Amino acid sequence: MADFLGMMKQAAQLQSKMKAMQDELDHVEVEGISGGGLVSVRMTAKTEVKAVKIDPSLVKADEVEILEDLLVTALGDARRKAEAAMQEKMQALTGGLDLPPGMGLT
């Protein structure tokens, strides 16, 4: 019975820490870049896009397709970085808990 109570206490602690981490992730921002820095995308670790910057040299009518490709690449780069930031926070959160097999969140 003591083991069950210990697990319940750990679950409550984990829930509290998860809420704090979710709140913190709202403030973690990453930047994805492409085209050697000509296009950049800034987003939160929750993958909410905050800003897109495009070098003025790319804004030419006959190069719209290139710009579109660079935006897709920059968004993908930012998303991968956001996922890595979230993964890092999750590992920091669950690393000290003695969770039974199958209950890990990473």
PDB file of C-alpha atoms in Angstrom:
ATOM      1  CA  MET A   1       0.000   0.000   0.000  1.00  0.00           C
ATOM      2  CA  ALA A   2       2.895   2.340   0.731  1.00  0.00           C
ATOM      3  CA  ASP A   3       4.199   1.852  -2.818  1.00  0.00           C
ATOM      4  CA  PHE A   4       0.816   2.805  -4.251  1.00  0.00           C
ATOM      5  CA  LEU A   5       0.658   5.948  -2.102  1.00  0.00           C
ATOM      6  CA  GLY A   6       4.185   6.815  -3.163  1.00  0.00           C
ATOM      7  CA  MET A   7       3.226   6.415  -6.806  1.00  0.00           C
ATOM      8  CA  MET A   8       0.157   8.620  -6.306  1.00  0.00           C
ATOM      9  CA  LYS A   9       2.311  11.282  -4.681  1.00  0.00           C
ATOM     10  CA  GLN A  10       4.769  11.107  -7.595  1.00  0.00           C
ATOM     11  CA  ALA A  11       1.889  11.371 -10.061  1.00  0.00           C
ATOM     12  CA  ALA A  12       0.583  14.487  -8.292  1.00  0.00           C
ATOM     13  CA  GLN A  13       4.072  16.007  -8.319  1.00  0.00           C
ATOM     14  CA  LEU A  14       4.452  15.173 -12.001  1.00  0.00           C
ATOM     15  CA  GLN A  15       1.099  16.763 -12.809  1.00  0.00           C
ATOM     16  CA  SER A  16       2.094  19.943 -10.992  1.00  0.00           C
ATOM     17  CA  LYS A  17       5.465  20.040 -12.746  1.00  0.00           C
ATOM     18  CA  MET A  18       3.824  19.380 -16.128  1.00  0.00           C
ATOM     19  CA  LYS A  19       1.534  22.379 -15.654  1.00  0.00           C
ATOM     20  CA  ALA A  20       4.520  24.573 -14.758  1.00  0.00           C
ATOM     21  CA  MET A  21       6.453  23.267 -17.771  1.00  0.00           C
ATOM     22  CA  GLN A  22       3.527  23.939 -20.124  1.00  0.00           C
ATOM     23  CA  ASP A  23       3.358  27.500 -18.818  1.00  0.00           C
ATOM     24  CA  GLU A  24       7.109  27.886 -19.270  1.00  0.00           C
ATOM     25  CA  LEU A  25       6.982  26.545 -22.836  1.00  0.00           C
ATOM     26  CA  ASP A  26       4.762  29.491 -23.753  1.00  0.00           C
ATOM     27  CA  HIS A  27       7.822  31.688 -23.202  1.00  0.00           C
ATOM     28  CA  VAL A  28      10.511  29.523 -24.836  1.00  0.00           C
ATOM     29  CA  GLU A  29      11.190  30.733 -28.369  1.00  0.00           C
ATOM     30  CA  VAL A  30      13.313  29.261 -31.141  1.00  0.00           C
ATOM     31  CA  GLU A  31      14.332  30.594 -34.522  1.00  0.00           C
ATOM     32  CA  GLY A  32      14.434  28.594 -37.741  1.00  0.00           C
ATOM     33  CA  ILE A  33      16.459  29.901 -40.653  1.00  0.00           C
ATOM     34  CA  SER A  34      16.927  29.056 -44.305  1.00  0.00           C
ATOM     35  CA  GLY A  35      18.658  30.477 -47.342  1.00  0.00           C
ATOM     36  CA  GLY A  36      21.724  31.379 -45.315  1.00  0.00           C
ATOM     37  CA  GLY A  37      19.653  33.632 -43.061  1.00  0.00           C
ATOM     38  CA  LEU A  38      17.586  35.256 -45.798  1.00  0.00           C
ATOM     39  CA  VAL A  39      14.400  33.828 -44.273  1.00  0.00           C
ATOM     40  CA  SER A  40      13.808  33.333 -40.559  1.00  0.00           C
ATOM     41  CA  VAL A  41      10.859  32.142 -38.510  1.00  0.00           C
ATOM     42  CA  ARG A  42      10.462  32.660 -34.763  1.00  0.00           C
ATOM     43  CA  MET A  43       8.068  30.387 -32.849  1.00  0.00           C
ATOM     44  CA  THR A  44       7.341  29.186 -29.353  1.00  0.00           C
ATOM     45  CA  ALA A  45       8.277  25.718 -28.182  1.00  0.00           C
ATOM     46  CA  LYS A  46       4.564  24.965 -28.593  1.00  0.00           C
ATOM     47  CA  THR A  47       5.027  25.710 -32.321  1.00  0.00           C
ATOM     48  CA  GLU A  48       3.073  28.980 -32.363  1.00  0.00           C
ATOM     49  CA  VAL A  49       4.642  31.142 -35.088  1.00  0.00           C
ATOM     50  CA  LYS A  50       5.509  34.571 -33.681  1.00  0.00           C
ATOM     51  CA  ALA A  51       7.333  36.224 -36.579  1.00  0.00           C
ATOM     52  CA  VAL A  52       8.563  35.695 -40.117  1.00  0.00           C
ATOM     53  CA  LYS A  53      11.394  37.804 -41.534  1.00  0.00           C
ATOM     54  CA  ILE A  54      12.259  37.891 -45.220  1.00  0.00           C
ATOM     55  CA  ASP A  55      15.307  39.632 -46.634  1.00  0.00           C
ATOM     56  CA  PRO A  56      14.107  42.294 -49.106  1.00  0.00           C
ATOM     57  CA  SER A  57      16.425  40.891 -51.785  1.00  0.00           C
ATOM     58  CA  LEU A  58      14.101  37.882 -52.071  1.00  0.00           C
ATOM     59  CA  VAL A  59      11.000  39.880 -52.889  1.00  0.00           C
ATOM     60  CA  LYS A  60      11.048  39.655 -56.669  1.00  0.00           C
ATOM     61  CA  ALA A  61       8.066  38.624 -58.746  1.00  0.00           C
ATOM     62  CA  ASP A  62       9.967  35.944 -60.634  1.00  0.00           C
ATOM     63  CA  GLU A  63      11.408  34.393 -57.427  1.00  0.00           C
ATOM     64  CA  VAL A  64       8.199  33.824 -55.469  1.00  0.00           C
ATOM     65  CA  GLU A  65       8.576  30.040 -55.727  1.00  0.00           C
ATOM     66  CA  ILE A  66      12.060  30.224 -54.177  1.00  0.00           C
ATOM     67  CA  LEU A  67      10.709  32.373 -51.348  1.00  0.00           C
ATOM     68  CA  GLU A  68       7.907  29.893 -50.711  1.00  0.00           C
ATOM     69  CA  ASP A  69      10.399  27.013 -50.545  1.00  0.00           C
ATOM     70  CA  LEU A  70      12.607  28.959 -48.131  1.00  0.00           C
ATOM     71  CA  LEU A  71       9.623  29.683 -45.879  1.00  0.00           C
ATOM     72  CA  VAL A  72       8.729  26.000 -45.751  1.00  0.00           C
ATOM     73  CA  THR A  73      12.346  25.155 -44.863  1.00  0.00           C
ATOM     74  CA  ALA A  74      12.560  27.855 -42.170  1.00  0.00           C
ATOM     75  CA  LEU A  75       9.265  26.734 -40.622  1.00  0.00           C
ATOM     76  CA  GLY A  76      10.478  23.131 -40.578  1.00  0.00           C
ATOM     77  CA  ASP A  77      13.750  24.184 -38.951  1.00  0.00           C
ATOM     78  CA  ALA A  78      11.904  26.187 -36.283  1.00  0.00           C
ATOM     79  CA  ARG A  79       9.476  23.295 -35.625  1.00  0.00           C
ATOM     80  CA  ARG A  80      12.363  20.836 -35.139  1.00  0.00           C
ATOM     81  CA  LYS A  81      14.036  23.245 -32.711  1.00  0.00           C
ATOM     82  CA  ALA A  82      10.745  23.760 -30.843  1.00  0.00           C
ATOM     83  CA  GLU A  83      10.287  20.001 -30.514  1.00  0.00           C
ATOM     84  CA  ALA A  84      13.865  19.653 -29.246  1.00  0.00           C
ATOM     85  CA  ALA A  85      13.255  22.388 -26.661  1.00  0.00           C
ATOM     86  CA  MET A  86      10.072  20.652 -25.499  1.00  0.00           C
ATOM     87  CA  GLN A  87      11.839  17.278 -25.345  1.00  0.00           C
ATOM     88  CA  GLU A  88      14.628  18.809 -23.265  1.00  0.00           C
ATOM     89  CA  LYS A  89      12.096  20.254 -20.812  1.00  0.00           C
ATOM     90  CA  MET A  90      10.291  16.904 -20.577  1.00  0.00           C
ATOM     91  CA  GLN A  91      13.530  15.047 -19.829  1.00  0.00           C
ATOM     92  CA  ALA A  92      14.425  17.580 -17.161  1.00  0.00           C
ATOM     93  CA  LEU A  93      10.963  17.193 -15.681  1.00  0.00           C
ATOM     94  CA  THR A  94      10.772  13.397 -15.597  1.00  0.00           C
ATOM     95  CA  GLY A  95      14.477  12.625 -15.108  1.00  0.00           C
ATOM     96  CA  GLY A  96      14.346  12.586 -11.308  1.00  0.00           C
ATOM     97  CA  LEU A  97      11.131  10.610 -10.927  1.00  0.00           C
ATOM     98  CA  ASP A  98      11.129   6.894 -10.324  1.00  0.00           C
ATOM     99  CA  LEU A  99       8.324   6.014 -12.743  1.00  0.00           C
ATOM    100  CA  PRO A 100       7.389   2.389 -13.347  1.00  0.00           C
ATOM    101  CA  PRO A 101       8.133   1.000 -16.834  1.00  0.00           C
ATOM    102  CA  GLY A 102       5.692   2.256 -19.434  1.00  0.00           C
ATOM    103  CA  MET A 103       4.772   5.388 -17.483  1.00  0.00           C
ATOM    104  CA  GLY A 104       7.654   7.553 -18.709  1.00  0.00           C
ATOM    105  CA  LEU A 105       6.623  10.582 -20.717  1.00  0.00           C
ATOM    106  CA  THR A 106       9.717  10.947 -22.851  1.00  0.00           C
TER     107      THR A 106
END
